[in-house]
Amino acid sequence: MARRRGPRGPDRRHANPVLAPAVVRFQEVAPRESVGGGDRKEAAARTSYPVRALQLPAAPAVPRLRPGCRDAAMAAAAVAAPEVLRECGCKGIRTCLICERQRGGDQPWQHQKTHRFIYYADTGWAVGAEESDFEGWAFPFPGVTLIEDFVTPVEEAEMVRLMDRDPWKLSQSGRRKQDYGPKVNFRKQKLKTAGFRGLPSFSREVVRRMGLYPVLEDFRPVEQCNLDYCPERGSAIDPHLDDTWLWGERLVSLNLLSPTVLSMSREAPGSLLLCLAPSGFPQALVEGATAPGRSVPCREVEVAVPLPRRALLVLTRAARHQWKHAIHRRHIGARRVSATFRELSAEFGPSGRQRELGQELLQTSLSFQGRPT
């Protein structure tokens, strides 16, 4: 598979990827075609950003940023502190720093997985962390795709600026959110389309750009959920699997403003078979892994997937349906905004039982006239 130039290979001295995300080399998926035309050499020369500028709303007019202003725009977006730091949206067992301080208690105890593995997208394998009981041992971890630098720094700053023009709603575990999608009751499997006017206008180019990559060439999202994380609120999201009644095979998330780590865990019984990674790791891992020689209980494993700033993450197959994903509080060191896009399940597809409703949702979503619902 073609790949764009990226950072150098991982330095295994870094046991915690959030401390040094820049040294981890991620899998990069090249688009099928250039966007602006031109010959192959011209396209290859700009593969770090194989895209055109975002099509932003016509009003108000947005001046083009000069190169000297880019750092200022990025800094302004990154330090735009959330206004609400005294209110809490937590319910039930969920907590954040705000309600924990109000109640005078500590963060509820959470079970820590015993064995930590780090995902390397160059190989598609998860490898035991350094100085752990399974250092040097690995197992295949399918269903994760990372596309680095999916948006430019200027596009990132402008997207967050446009998000911040609309209100953010308080959410669980110190997060804030903006929803662009139908109102859904997953327990009763019912939804309402009233008030849903589509994805936001600034996502039109993002969705078009997704289609340039083979893994997303037929991806048509019907929902976008923006989540705002900040360390002052102790933002996090607990391990969970996304719904499968309404949402389809692929979960797609754009990571903005700061790097973080997606932590994946599995509660299934049984064990994972491990192979001893060969010398020359990680490049040699694909062809040189030995036969399974050890095993580890599934329930004791956590896989850390480092997410660089401005990277697009795609979860499919086992990573989508079998492994829960989470963002731990300790991995939010600065403001982070994620935009997650979801497609329809087969039940709402062309041959599904609710195909007419699915078609209506698609037409509305891809009109790109939405405001947060």
Coordinates of C-alpha atoms in Angstrom, one line a residue:
M1 CA 0.0 0.0 0.0
A2 CA 1.3 3.4 -0.9
R3 CA 2.3 5.7 2.0
R4 CA 3.2 9.3 2.5
R5 CA 6.3 10.4 4.2
G6 CA 5.9 10.7 7.9
P7 CA 7.8 10.8 11.1
R8 CA 10.7 8.4 11.7
G9 CA 10.0 4.9 13.1
P10 CA 9.1 4.5 16.8
D11 CA 11.7 4.7 19.5
R12 CA 10.9 1.8 21.8
R13 CA 12.4 3.7 24.7
H14 CA 9.1 5.6 25.0
A15 CA 6.8 3.3 27.0
N16 CA 4.1 5.9 27.1
P17 CA 3.1 7.1 23.6
V18 CA 1.3 10.2 24.9
L19 CA 4.7 11.6 26.1
A20 CA 6.3 11.4 22.7
P21 CA 3.6 11.0 20.0
A22 CA 5.8 12.6 17.3
V23 CA 8.3 9.7 17.3
V24 CA 5.7 7.1 16.5
R25 CA 5.4 6.3 12.8
F26 CA 1.8 5.7 11.9
Q27 CA 0.3 3.9 8.9
E28 CA -0.6 6.3 6.2
V29 CA -3.1 5.6 3.5
A30 CA -2.6 7.4 0.2
P31 CA -5.7 8.8 -1.6
R32 CA -6.8 7.2 -4.9
E33 CA -6.3 10.4 -6.9
S34 CA -5.0 14.0 -6.6
V35 CA -7.5 16.7 -5.9
G36 CA -6.4 19.6 -7.8
G37 CA -5.3 17.9 -11.0
G38 CA -1.8 17.9 -12.5
D39 CA 0.7 15.1 -13.2
R40 CA 1.8 12.4 -10.9
K41 CA 5.0 14.2 -9.9
E42 CA 3.1 17.3 -8.8
A43 CA 0.6 15.2 -6.8
A44 CA 3.4 13.3 -5.1
A45 CA 5.1 16.5 -4.1
R46 CA 2.2 17.6 -2.1
T47 CA 1.1 14.3 -0.6
S48 CA 1.4 15.6 2.9
Y49 CA -1.7 17.6 2.2
P50 CA -3.4 15.9 -0.8
V51 CA -6.4 18.2 -0.5
R52 CA -8.0 21.5 -1.3
A53 CA -9.1 24.1 1.2
L54 CA -12.2 23.6 3.2
Q55 CA -15.3 25.2 1.7
L56 CA -16.4 27.5 4.5
P57 CA -19.7 29.2 4.9
A58 CA -20.1 32.3 2.7
A59 CA -20.9 34.6 5.6
P60 CA -19.2 36.0 7.4
A61 CA -16.2 36.2 5.0
V62 CA -13.1 34.5 6.3
P63 CA -9.8 36.2 5.4
R64 CA -7.0 33.9 4.1
L65 CA -4.3 33.6 6.7
R66 CA -0.8 34.4 5.7
P67 CA 1.9 31.9 6.6
G68 CA 3.2 34.2 9.4
C69 CA -0.3 34.1 11.0
R70 CA -0.7 30.4 11.1
D71 CA 1.0 29.9 14.5
A72 CA -1.2 32.6 16.0
A73 CA -4.4 31.0 14.6
M74 CA -3.4 27.5 15.9
A75 CA -2.5 28.9 19.3
A76 CA -5.8 30.8 19.6
A77 CA -7.8 27.7 18.8
A78 CA -5.8 25.5 21.2
V79 CA -6.0 27.8 24.2
A80 CA -9.6 28.8 23.7
A81 CA -10.6 27.7 27.2
P82 CA -14.1 26.5 27.7
E83 CA -16.3 29.1 29.3
V84 CA -18.1 26.6 31.6
L85 CA -15.8 25.4 34.3
R86 CA -18.2 25.4 37.3
E87 CA -21.1 23.4 35.8
C88 CA -21.2 19.7 35.4
G89 CA -23.2 17.5 33.1
C90 CA -22.4 14.2 34.8
K91 CA -25.2 11.7 35.7
G92 CA -25.3 8.4 37.5
I93 CA -21.8 6.9 38.0
R94 CA -20.1 9.3 35.7
T95 CA -17.9 12.0 37.3
C96 CA -15.5 14.8 36.3
L97 CA -13.2 17.1 38.3
I98 CA -16.0 19.7 38.8
C99 CA -18.5 17.4 40.5
E100 CA -15.7 15.6 42.4
R101 CA -14.6 18.8 43.9
Q102 CA -18.2 19.9 44.7
R103 CA -18.8 16.6 46.4
G104 CA -15.5 16.7 48.2
G105 CA -14.5 13.2 46.9
D106 CA -11.9 11.6 44.7
Q107 CA -12.3 10.1 41.3
P108 CA -14.2 6.8 41.5
W109 CA -11.9 3.8 41.5
Q110 CA -11.5 2.3 38.0
H111 CA -10.0 -1.1 37.3
Q112 CA -6.6 -0.8 35.6
K113 CA -5.8 -3.4 33.0
T114 CA -2.8 -5.5 34.1
H115 CA -1.0 -5.7 30.7
R116 CA -0.4 -2.8 28.4
F117 CA 0.3 -3.1 24.7
I118 CA 1.0 -0.3 22.2
Y119 CA -0.4 -0.4 18.7
Y120 CA 2.0 0.3 15.8
A121 CA 0.1 1.1 12.6
D122 CA 3.1 0.4 10.4
T123 CA 2.6 -3.2 11.2
G124 CA -1.0 -3.5 12.4
W125 CA 0.3 -5.3 15.6
A126 CA 0.0 -4.5 19.3
V127 CA 3.3 -4.9 21.1
G128 CA 4.0 -5.3 24.8
A129 CA 5.1 -2.1 26.5
E130 CA 8.8 -1.8 27.4
E131 CA 9.6 -3.1 30.9
S132 CA 6.4 -5.0 31.1
D133 CA 5.9 -8.7 31.5
F134 CA 5.2 -9.0 27.8
E135 CA 7.9 -6.7 26.4
G136 CA 8.8 -7.9 22.9
W137 CA 5.6 -10.0 22.6
A138 CA 2.9 -9.0 20.1
F139 CA -0.4 -10.0 18.5
P140 CA -2.2 -8.8 15.4
F141 CA -4.7 -6.0 16.0
P142 CA -6.9 -5.6 12.9
G143 CA -9.4 -2.9 12.0
V144 CA -7.5 0.3 12.8
T145 CA -6.5 2.8 10.1
L146 CA -4.7 6.2 10.8
I147 CA -4.4 8.9 8.2
E148 CA -2.0 11.6 9.4
D149 CA -2.4 15.3 8.6
F150 CA -5.8 14.8 7.2
V151 CA -6.4 18.5 7.6
T152 CA -3.9 21.4 7.5
P153 CA -3.0 23.5 10.6
V154 CA -5.0 26.4 9.2
E155 CA -8.0 24.2 8.4
E156 CA -7.9 22.8 11.9
A157 CA -7.9 26.3 13.5
E158 CA -10.8 27.4 11.2
M159 CA -12.9 24.3 11.9
V160 CA -12.6 24.8 15.7
R161 CA -13.4 28.5 15.3
L162 CA -16.6 27.6 13.5
M163 CA -17.5 25.0 16.1
D164 CA -17.0 27.5 18.9
R165 CA -19.5 29.9 17.2
D166 CA -22.3 27.5 18.1
P167 CA -23.1 26.6 21.7
W168 CA -21.6 23.5 23.4
K169 CA -23.8 21.4 25.6
L170 CA -22.6 19.9 28.8
S171 CA -22.1 16.2 28.7
Q172 CA -20.9 13.3 30.8
S173 CA -17.4 12.9 32.4
G174 CA -16.4 16.5 31.8
R175 CA -17.0 16.6 28.1
R176 CA -19.0 19.1 26.1
K177 CA -20.7 18.1 22.8
Q178 CA -22.4 19.3 19.6
D179 CA -24.7 16.8 17.8
Y180 CA -25.6 16.9 14.1
G181 CA -27.9 14.0 13.7
P182 CA -31.4 12.6 14.5
K183 CA -32.6 12.2 18.0
V184 CA -32.1 8.5 18.9
N185 CA -33.4 6.3 21.7
F186 CA -31.1 3.3 21.3
R187 CA -32.8 1.3 24.1
K188 CA -36.2 1.4 22.4
Q189 CA -34.6 1.6 18.9
K190 CA -36.5 4.7 17.8
L191 CA -35.4 7.9 16.3
K192 CA -36.8 11.3 15.4
T193 CA -35.7 13.4 12.5
A194 CA -37.4 16.7 13.6
G195 CA -34.8 19.5 13.9
F196 CA -32.1 17.5 11.9
R197 CA -31.0 19.6 9.0
G198 CA -27.8 17.8 8.1
L199 CA -24.1 18.0 8.8
P200 CA -22.5 21.4 9.2
S201 CA -21.5 23.2 6.1
F202 CA -17.8 23.2 7.0
S203 CA -17.8 19.4 6.9
R204 CA -18.6 19.2 3.2
E205 CA -15.0 19.2 2.2
V206 CA -14.0 16.9 5.0
V207 CA -16.5 14.3 3.8
R208 CA -15.5 14.7 0.2
R209 CA -11.9 14.3 1.2
M210 CA -12.6 11.0 3.0
G211 CA -13.8 9.5 -0.3
L212 CA -10.3 9.8 -1.7
Y213 CA -9.1 7.0 0.5
P214 CA -9.9 3.3 -0.3
V215 CA -11.1 2.5 3.2
L216 CA -13.6 5.4 3.0
E217 CA -14.5 5.6 -0.7
D218 CA -18.2 4.8 -0.2
F219 CA -18.5 6.3 3.3
R220 CA -21.6 8.5 3.6
P221 CA -22.1 9.8 7.2
V222 CA -25.5 10.6 8.6
E223 CA -24.3 11.9 12.0
Q224 CA -21.5 14.1 13.3
C225 CA -20.7 14.4 17.0
N226 CA -18.2 17.0 18.2
L227 CA -16.7 16.4 21.6
D228 CA -14.7 18.9 23.6
Y229 CA -12.2 17.7 26.2
C230 CA -10.1 19.8 28.5
P231 CA -7.9 18.9 31.5
E232 CA -9.5 21.6 33.7
R233 CA -12.7 19.6 33.7
G234 CA -11.0 16.2 33.9
S235 CA -12.6 15.2 30.6
A236 CA -12.7 11.5 29.6
I237 CA -14.9 8.9 28.0
D238 CA -15.4 5.5 29.5
P239 CA -14.8 2.2 27.6
H240 CA -17.7 1.5 25.3
L241 CA -18.9 0.0 22.0
D242 CA -20.9 2.1 19.7
D243 CA -24.4 1.1 18.7
T244 CA -24.9 -1.4 15.8
W245 CA -28.7 -1.0 15.3
L246 CA -28.4 2.4 13.6
W247 CA -24.7 2.9 13.1
G248 CA -22.8 0.9 10.5
E249 CA -19.4 -0.8 10.0
R250 CA -17.1 2.2 10.2
L251 CA -16.5 4.8 12.9
V252 CA -14.5 7.8 11.7
S253 CA -13.0 10.4 14.0
L254 CA -10.9 13.5 13.4
N255 CA -8.6 14.4 16.2
L256 CA -8.0 18.2 16.6
L257 CA -5.9 20.6 18.8
S258 CA -3.8 18.0 20.7
P259 CA -2.5 14.4 20.6
T260 CA -4.0 11.8 22.8
V261 CA -4.3 8.0 23.2
L262 CA -7.2 5.8 22.4
S263 CA -7.3 3.0 25.0
M264 CA -8.9 -0.2 23.8
S265 CA -10.0 -3.2 25.9
R266 CA -12.0 -6.4 25.6
E267 CA -14.1 -8.1 28.2
A268 CA -14.5 -11.4 26.3
P269 CA -13.4 -14.6 28.0
G270 CA -10.4 -16.5 26.6
S271 CA -6.8 -15.6 25.8
L272 CA -4.8 -13.8 23.2
L273 CA -2.0 -15.7 21.6
L274 CA 1.3 -13.8 21.4
C275 CA 4.2 -14.0 19.1
L276 CA 7.8 -13.0 19.8
A277 CA 8.6 -9.9 17.8
P278 CA 11.8 -10.3 15.7
S279 CA 14.8 -8.1 15.7
G280 CA 14.4 -5.1 13.5
F281 CA 11.0 -4.3 15.1
P282 CA 8.7 -2.9 14.0
Q283 CA 9.5 -3.1 10.2
A284 CA 10.4 -6.8 10.4
L285 CA 7.3 -7.7 12.4
V286 CA 5.0 -8.3 9.5
E287 CA 7.1 -11.1 7.9
G288 CA 9.2 -12.2 10.8
A289 CA 7.0 -12.9 13.7
T290 CA 7.5 -16.3 15.3
A291 CA 4.8 -18.9 16.0
P292 CA 2.6 -18.2 19.1
G293 CA 4.6 -18.9 22.2
R294 CA 2.6 -17.2 25.0
S295 CA -0.9 -16.2 25.9
V296 CA -2.5 -13.5 28.0
P297 CA -6.2 -13.3 29.2
C298 CA -8.2 -10.9 27.1
R299 CA -9.7 -9.1 30.1
E300 CA -6.2 -8.1 31.4
V301 CA -5.1 -6.4 28.2
E302 CA -5.3 -2.7 27.2
V303 CA -4.1 -1.6 23.8
A304 CA -2.9 2.0 23.5
V305 CA -3.5 3.6 20.1
P306 CA -1.6 6.9 19.9
L307 CA -3.6 9.6 18.0
P308 CA -1.6 12.4 16.5
R309 CA -3.0 15.9 16.2
R310 CA -5.0 16.4 12.9
A311 CA -5.1 12.6 12.3
L312 CA -8.2 10.8 11.0
L313 CA -9.0 7.4 12.8
V314 CA -11.1 4.7 11.2
L315 CA -12.3 1.7 13.3
T316 CA -13.7 -1.4 11.5
R317 CA -14.0 -5.1 12.1
A318 CA -12.8 -6.4 15.5
A319 CA -11.7 -2.9 16.5
R320 CA -15.2 -1.7 15.9
H321 CA -17.3 -4.6 17.2
Q322 CA -15.2 -6.5 19.8
W323 CA -12.8 -4.0 21.5
K324 CA -14.2 -1.2 23.6
H325 CA -12.6 2.2 23.1
A326 CA -12.0 5.0 25.7
I327 CA -10.1 8.2 26.3
H328 CA -8.6 8.3 29.8
R329 CA -8.4 11.5 31.8
R330 CA -4.6 11.1 32.1
H331 CA -4.3 11.3 28.3
I332 CA -5.9 14.8 28.1
G333 CA -3.1 17.3 28.6
A334 CA -4.6 20.2 26.6
R335 CA -7.8 21.1 25.0
R336 CA -8.9 18.4 22.5
V337 CA -11.8 18.5 20.0
S338 CA -12.9 15.4 18.1
A339 CA -15.4 15.2 15.3
T340 CA -16.8 11.7 14.9
F341 CA -18.8 10.6 11.8
R342 CA -21.1 7.6 11.6
E343 CA -22.7 5.8 8.7
L344 CA -26.0 3.8 8.6
S345 CA -26.3 0.1 9.4
A346 CA -27.5 -2.4 6.8
E347 CA -31.0 -2.2 8.2
F348 CA -31.2 1.4 6.9
G349 CA -29.4 0.6 3.6
P350 CA -30.8 0.0 0.1
S351 CA -31.9 -3.5 0.9
G352 CA -32.8 -3.0 4.5
R353 CA -36.1 -3.0 6.3
Q354 CA -35.9 0.8 6.9
R355 CA -34.4 1.8 3.6
E356 CA -36.8 4.7 3.0
L357 CA -36.0 6.2 6.4
G358 CA -32.3 5.7 5.6
Q359 CA -32.5 7.5 2.3
E360 CA -34.3 10.4 4.0
L361 CA -31.5 10.6 6.6
L362 CA -28.8 10.5 3.9
Q363 CA -30.4 13.3 1.9
T364 CA -30.8 15.5 4.9
S365 CA -27.3 14.8 6.2
L366 CA -25.5 15.4 3.0
S367 CA -27.3 18.7 2.4
F368 CA -24.7 20.2 4.9
Q369 CA -27.2 22.8 6.2
G370 CA -27.1 21.6 9.8
R371 CA -26.9 23.3 13.2
P372 CA -26.3 21.4 16.5
T373 CA -29.5 19.7 17.6

